mmCIF file of C-alpha atoms in Angstrom:
data_model
loop_
_atom_site.group_PDB
_atom_site.id
_atom_site.type_symbol
_atom_site.label_atom_id
_atom_site.label_comp_id
_atom_site.label_asym_id
_atom_site.label_seq_id
_atom_site.Cartn_x
_atom_site.Cartn_y
_atom_site.Cartn_z
ATOM 1 C CA UNK A 23 23.166 9.296 4.258
ATOM 2 C CA UNK A 24 24.307 5.917 5.504
ATOM 3 C CA UNK A 25 23.354 4.686 8.952
ATOM 4 C CA UNK A 26 24.165 1.804 11.238
ATOM 5 C CA UNK A 27 27.000 -0.577 10.549
ATOM 6 C CA UNK A 28 26.359 -0.260 6.803
ATOM 7 C CA UNK A 29 26.390 -4.021 6.247
ATOM 8 C CA UNK A 30 22.933 -4.162 4.697
ATOM 9 C CA UNK A 31 22.398 -3.451 1.007
ATOM 10 C CA UNK A 32 18.958 -3.251 -0.603
ATOM 11 C CA UNK A 33 18.420 -4.742 -4.057
ATOM 12 C CA UNK A 34 15.099 -4.559 -5.887
ATOM 13 C CA UNK A 35 13.635 -7.148 -8.220
ATOM 14 C CA UNK A 36 10.491 -7.648 -10.262
ATOM 15 C CA UNK A 37 9.173 -9.673 -13.153
ATOM 16 C CA UNK A 38 9.906 -6.751 -15.478
ATOM 17 C CA UNK A 39 12.808 -4.291 -15.435
ATOM 18 C CA UNK A 40 10.382 -1.339 -15.307
ATOM 19 C CA UNK A 41 7.105 -1.177 -13.369
ATOM 20 C CA UNK A 42 4.564 1.455 -12.497
ATOM 21 C CA UNK A 43 3.101 1.689 -9.018
ATOM 22 C CA UNK A 44 -0.556 2.179 -8.162
ATOM 23 C CA UNK A 45 0.329 5.857 -7.739
ATOM 24 C CA UNK A 46 1.832 5.981 -11.242
ATOM 25 C CA UNK A 47 5.423 6.115 -10.056
ATOM 26 C CA UNK A 48 7.902 4.473 -12.398
ATOM 27 C CA UNK A 49 10.348 1.987 -10.860
ATOM 28 C CA UNK A 50 13.408 0.502 -12.505
ATOM 29 C CA UNK A 51 14.579 -2.535 -10.545
ATOM 30 C CA UNK A 52 18.075 -3.887 -10.062
ATOM 31 C CA UNK A 53 17.285 -7.488 -11.036
ATOM 32 C CA UNK A 54 14.659 -9.612 -12.713
ATOM 33 C CA UNK A 55 13.141 -12.250 -10.416
ATOM 34 C CA UNK A 56 14.293 -15.038 -12.724
ATOM 35 C CA UNK A 57 17.923 -13.852 -12.365
ATOM 36 C CA UNK A 58 18.050 -13.940 -8.563
ATOM 37 C CA UNK A 59 20.679 -16.235 -7.083
ATOM 38 C CA UNK A 60 19.254 -16.984 -3.636
ATOM 39 C CA UNK A 61 22.765 -17.793 -2.388
ATOM 40 C CA UNK A 62 23.738 -14.133 -2.911
ATOM 41 C CA UNK A 63 21.043 -12.758 -0.575
ATOM 42 C CA UNK A 64 20.164 -13.036 3.110
ATOM 43 C CA UNK A 65 16.467 -12.160 2.970
ATOM 44 C CA UNK A 66 13.474 -11.443 0.788
ATOM 45 C CA UNK A 67 11.048 -8.586 1.517
ATOM 46 C CA UNK A 68 7.631 -8.638 -0.145
ATOM 47 C CA UNK A 69 5.538 -5.466 -0.278
ATOM 48 C CA UNK A 70 1.773 -5.435 -0.357
ATOM 49 C CA UNK A 71 -0.309 -3.976 -3.144
ATOM 50 C CA UNK A 72 -3.736 -3.195 -4.500
ATOM 51 C CA UNK A 73 -5.994 -5.717 -6.226
ATOM 52 C CA UNK A 74 -7.356 -2.988 -8.511
ATOM 53 C CA UNK A 75 -3.841 -2.363 -9.848
ATOM 54 C CA UNK A 76 -3.074 -5.991 -10.786
ATOM 55 C CA UNK A 77 -0.893 -6.634 -7.729
ATOM 56 C CA UNK A 78 -1.864 -10.311 -7.612
ATOM 57 C CA UNK A 79 -1.070 -10.886 -11.272
ATOM 58 C CA UNK A 80 2.623 -10.373 -10.455
ATOM 59 C CA UNK A 81 2.537 -11.499 -6.822
ATOM 60 C CA UNK A 82 1.031 -14.880 -7.742
ATOM 61 C CA UNK A 83 3.213 -15.441 -10.800
ATOM 62 C CA UNK A 84 4.779 -18.935 -10.600
ATOM 63 C CA UNK A 85 8.279 -17.499 -11.135
ATOM 64 C CA UNK A 86 7.902 -15.274 -8.065
ATOM 65 C CA UNK A 87 6.272 -18.020 -5.977
ATOM 66 C CA UNK A 88 9.228 -20.253 -6.845
ATOM 67 C CA UNK A 89 11.657 -17.564 -5.655
ATOM 68 C CA UNK A 90 9.876 -17.461 -2.287
ATOM 69 C CA UNK A 91 10.097 -21.255 -2.027
ATOM 70 C CA UNK A 92 13.832 -21.149 -2.778
ATOM 71 C CA UNK A 93 14.429 -18.583 -0.002
ATOM 72 C CA UNK A 94 12.407 -20.780 2.341
ATOM 73 C CA UNK A 95 14.350 -23.905 1.344
ATOM 74 C CA UNK A 96 17.490 -22.182 2.613
ATOM 75 C CA UNK A 97 15.785 -20.925 5.815
ATOM 76 C CA UNK A 98 16.406 -17.320 4.811
ATOM 77 C CA UNK A 99 14.287 -14.531 6.230
ATOM 78 C CA UNK A 100 11.118 -13.733 4.300
ATOM 79 C CA UNK A 101 9.258 -10.611 5.373
ATOM 80 C CA UNK A 102 6.002 -9.286 3.989
ATOM 81 C CA UNK A 103 3.895 -6.216 4.538
ATOM 82 C CA UNK A 104 0.092 -6.280 4.493
ATOM 83 C CA UNK A 105 -1.282 -8.510 1.701
ATOM 84 C CA UNK A 106 2.260 -9.596 0.813
ATOM 85 C CA UNK A 107 1.534 -12.392 3.308
ATOM 86 C CA UNK A 108 -0.912 -13.837 0.781
ATOM 87 C CA UNK A 109 1.967 -14.309 -1.642
ATOM 88 C CA UNK A 110 4.005 -16.089 1.030
ATOM 89 C CA UNK A 111 0.994 -18.278 1.809
ATOM 90 C CA UNK A 112 0.181 -19.079 -1.824
ATOM 91 C CA UNK A 113 3.783 -20.221 -2.322
ATOM 92 C CA UNK A 114 3.195 -22.760 0.471
ATOM 93 C CA UNK A 115 5.875 -21.505 2.854
ATOM 94 C CA UNK A 116 3.464 -20.270 5.540
ATOM 95 C CA UNK A 117 1.627 -23.582 5.917
ATOM 96 C CA UNK A 118 1.057 -24.391 8.844
ATOM 97 C CA UNK A 119 2.701 -21.359 10.481
ATOM 98 C CA UNK A 120 1.322 -18.354 12.331
ATOM 99 C CA UNK A 121 0.798 -15.160 10.381
ATOM 100 C CA UNK A 122 -1.329 -12.110 9.776
ATOM 101 C CA UNK A 123 -2.449 -9.865 6.939
ATOM 102 C CA UNK A 124 -4.863 -7.030 6.204
ATOM 103 C CA UNK A 125 -8.108 -7.764 8.064
ATOM 104 C CA UNK A 126 -10.361 -8.223 5.025
ATOM 105 C CA UNK A 127 -7.978 -10.867 3.581
ATOM 106 C CA UNK A 128 -7.511 -13.027 6.663
ATOM 107 C CA UNK A 129 -9.963 -15.710 5.470
ATOM 108 C CA UNK A 130 -7.888 -16.144 2.326
ATOM 109 C CA UNK A 131 -4.768 -16.564 4.461
ATOM 110 C CA UNK A 132 -6.596 -19.216 6.511
ATOM 111 C CA UNK A 133 -7.509 -21.036 3.278
ATOM 112 C CA UNK A 134 -3.758 -21.542 2.714
ATOM 113 C CA UNK A 135 -3.414 -23.222 6.107
ATOM 114 C CA UNK A 136 -2.089 -20.241 8.073
ATOM 115 C CA UNK A 137 -3.004 -19.799 11.733
ATOM 116 C CA UNK A 138 -4.071 -16.154 12.088
ATOM 117 C CA UNK A 139 -2.795 -14.192 15.061
ATOM 118 C CA UNK A 140 -4.470 -10.872 15.824
ATOM 119 C CA UNK A 141 -1.208 -8.926 16.069
ATOM 120 C CA UNK A 142 0.246 -6.126 13.920
ATOM 121 C CA UNK A 143 3.398 -8.158 13.189
ATOM 122 C CA UNK A 144 3.865 -11.912 13.512
ATOM 123 C CA UNK A 145 7.216 -13.706 13.458
ATOM 124 C CA UNK A 146 7.196 -17.487 13.058
ATOM 125 C CA UNK A 147 10.526 -19.207 12.456
ATOM 126 C CA UNK A 148 12.122 -17.198 9.606
ATOM 127 C CA UNK A 149 8.854 -15.606 8.404
ATOM 128 C CA UNK A 150 7.561 -12.120 9.173
ATOM 129 C CA UNK A 151 4.021 -11.046 8.252
ATOM 130 C CA UNK A 152 2.123 -7.875 9.079
ATOM 131 C CA UNK A 153 -1.442 -6.621 9.062
ATOM 132 C CA UNK A 154 -1.305 -3.418 7.056
ATOM 133 C CA UNK A 155 0.684 -0.720 5.297
ATOM 134 C CA UNK A 156 1.270 1.170 8.539
ATOM 135 C CA UNK A 157 3.506 -1.686 9.736
ATOM 136 C CA UNK A 158 6.042 -1.359 6.900
ATOM 137 C CA UNK A 159 8.627 0.567 8.901
ATOM 138 C CA UNK A 160 8.425 -1.791 11.871
ATOM 139 C CA UNK A 161 8.708 -4.827 9.590
ATOM 140 C CA UNK A 162 11.837 -3.260 8.074
ATOM 141 C CA UNK A 163 13.335 -2.705 11.536
ATOM 142 C CA UNK A 164 12.458 -6.245 12.631
ATOM 143 C CA UNK A 165 14.089 -7.669 9.502
ATOM 144 C CA UNK A 166 17.168 -5.473 9.995
ATOM 145 C CA UNK A 167 17.471 -6.734 13.567
ATOM 146 C CA UNK A 168 17.254 -10.360 12.398
ATOM 147 C CA UNK A 169 19.923 -9.738 9.748
ATOM 148 C CA UNK A 170 22.259 -7.745 11.993
ATOM 149 C CA UNK A 171 21.603 -7.109 15.694
ATOM 150 C CA UNK A 172 19.594 -4.964 18.131
ATOM 151 C CA UNK A 173 22.234 -2.267 18.577
ATOM 152 C CA UNK A 174 22.543 -1.691 14.830
ATOM 153 C CA UNK A 175 18.771 -1.524 14.489
ATOM 154 C CA UNK A 176 18.543 0.915 17.401
ATOM 155 C CA UNK A 177 21.171 3.146 15.797
ATOM 156 C CA UNK A 178 19.355 3.138 12.450
ATOM 157 C CA UNK A 179 15.986 3.738 14.156
ATOM 158 C CA UNK A 180 17.363 6.763 16.001
#
């Protein structure tokens, strides 16, 4: 079912065409990170992940960090959920902005020059960070509002 003004299209990307999640779900993505033309997209959303399942191996890959920098260079929205903020920070785009992440990783975020705010979701310029997996839906709505408008987001939320 389609909702809202239907102007927003979701595309997925990863370093490999097929990936398995921490819960052993298989994902086939639309694009490889190296193929992304930043000019063709309005925003980048970065999920969080688990250290024990090699999340950081992909999240900290130089090819992905470069993609984040290219979105930032064009002042496009970059949203992250939970520890996805660490990827934003490692790429350098959160320095010296406000942000948040999962509580046990906040010191690492500070080490990248981020000013931690004790809020579930932090918006600073064109960056959105959040403090845990439970914020994912609200981050999605906040990003949708930034890309469209409040009325569209309200319609989709309802």
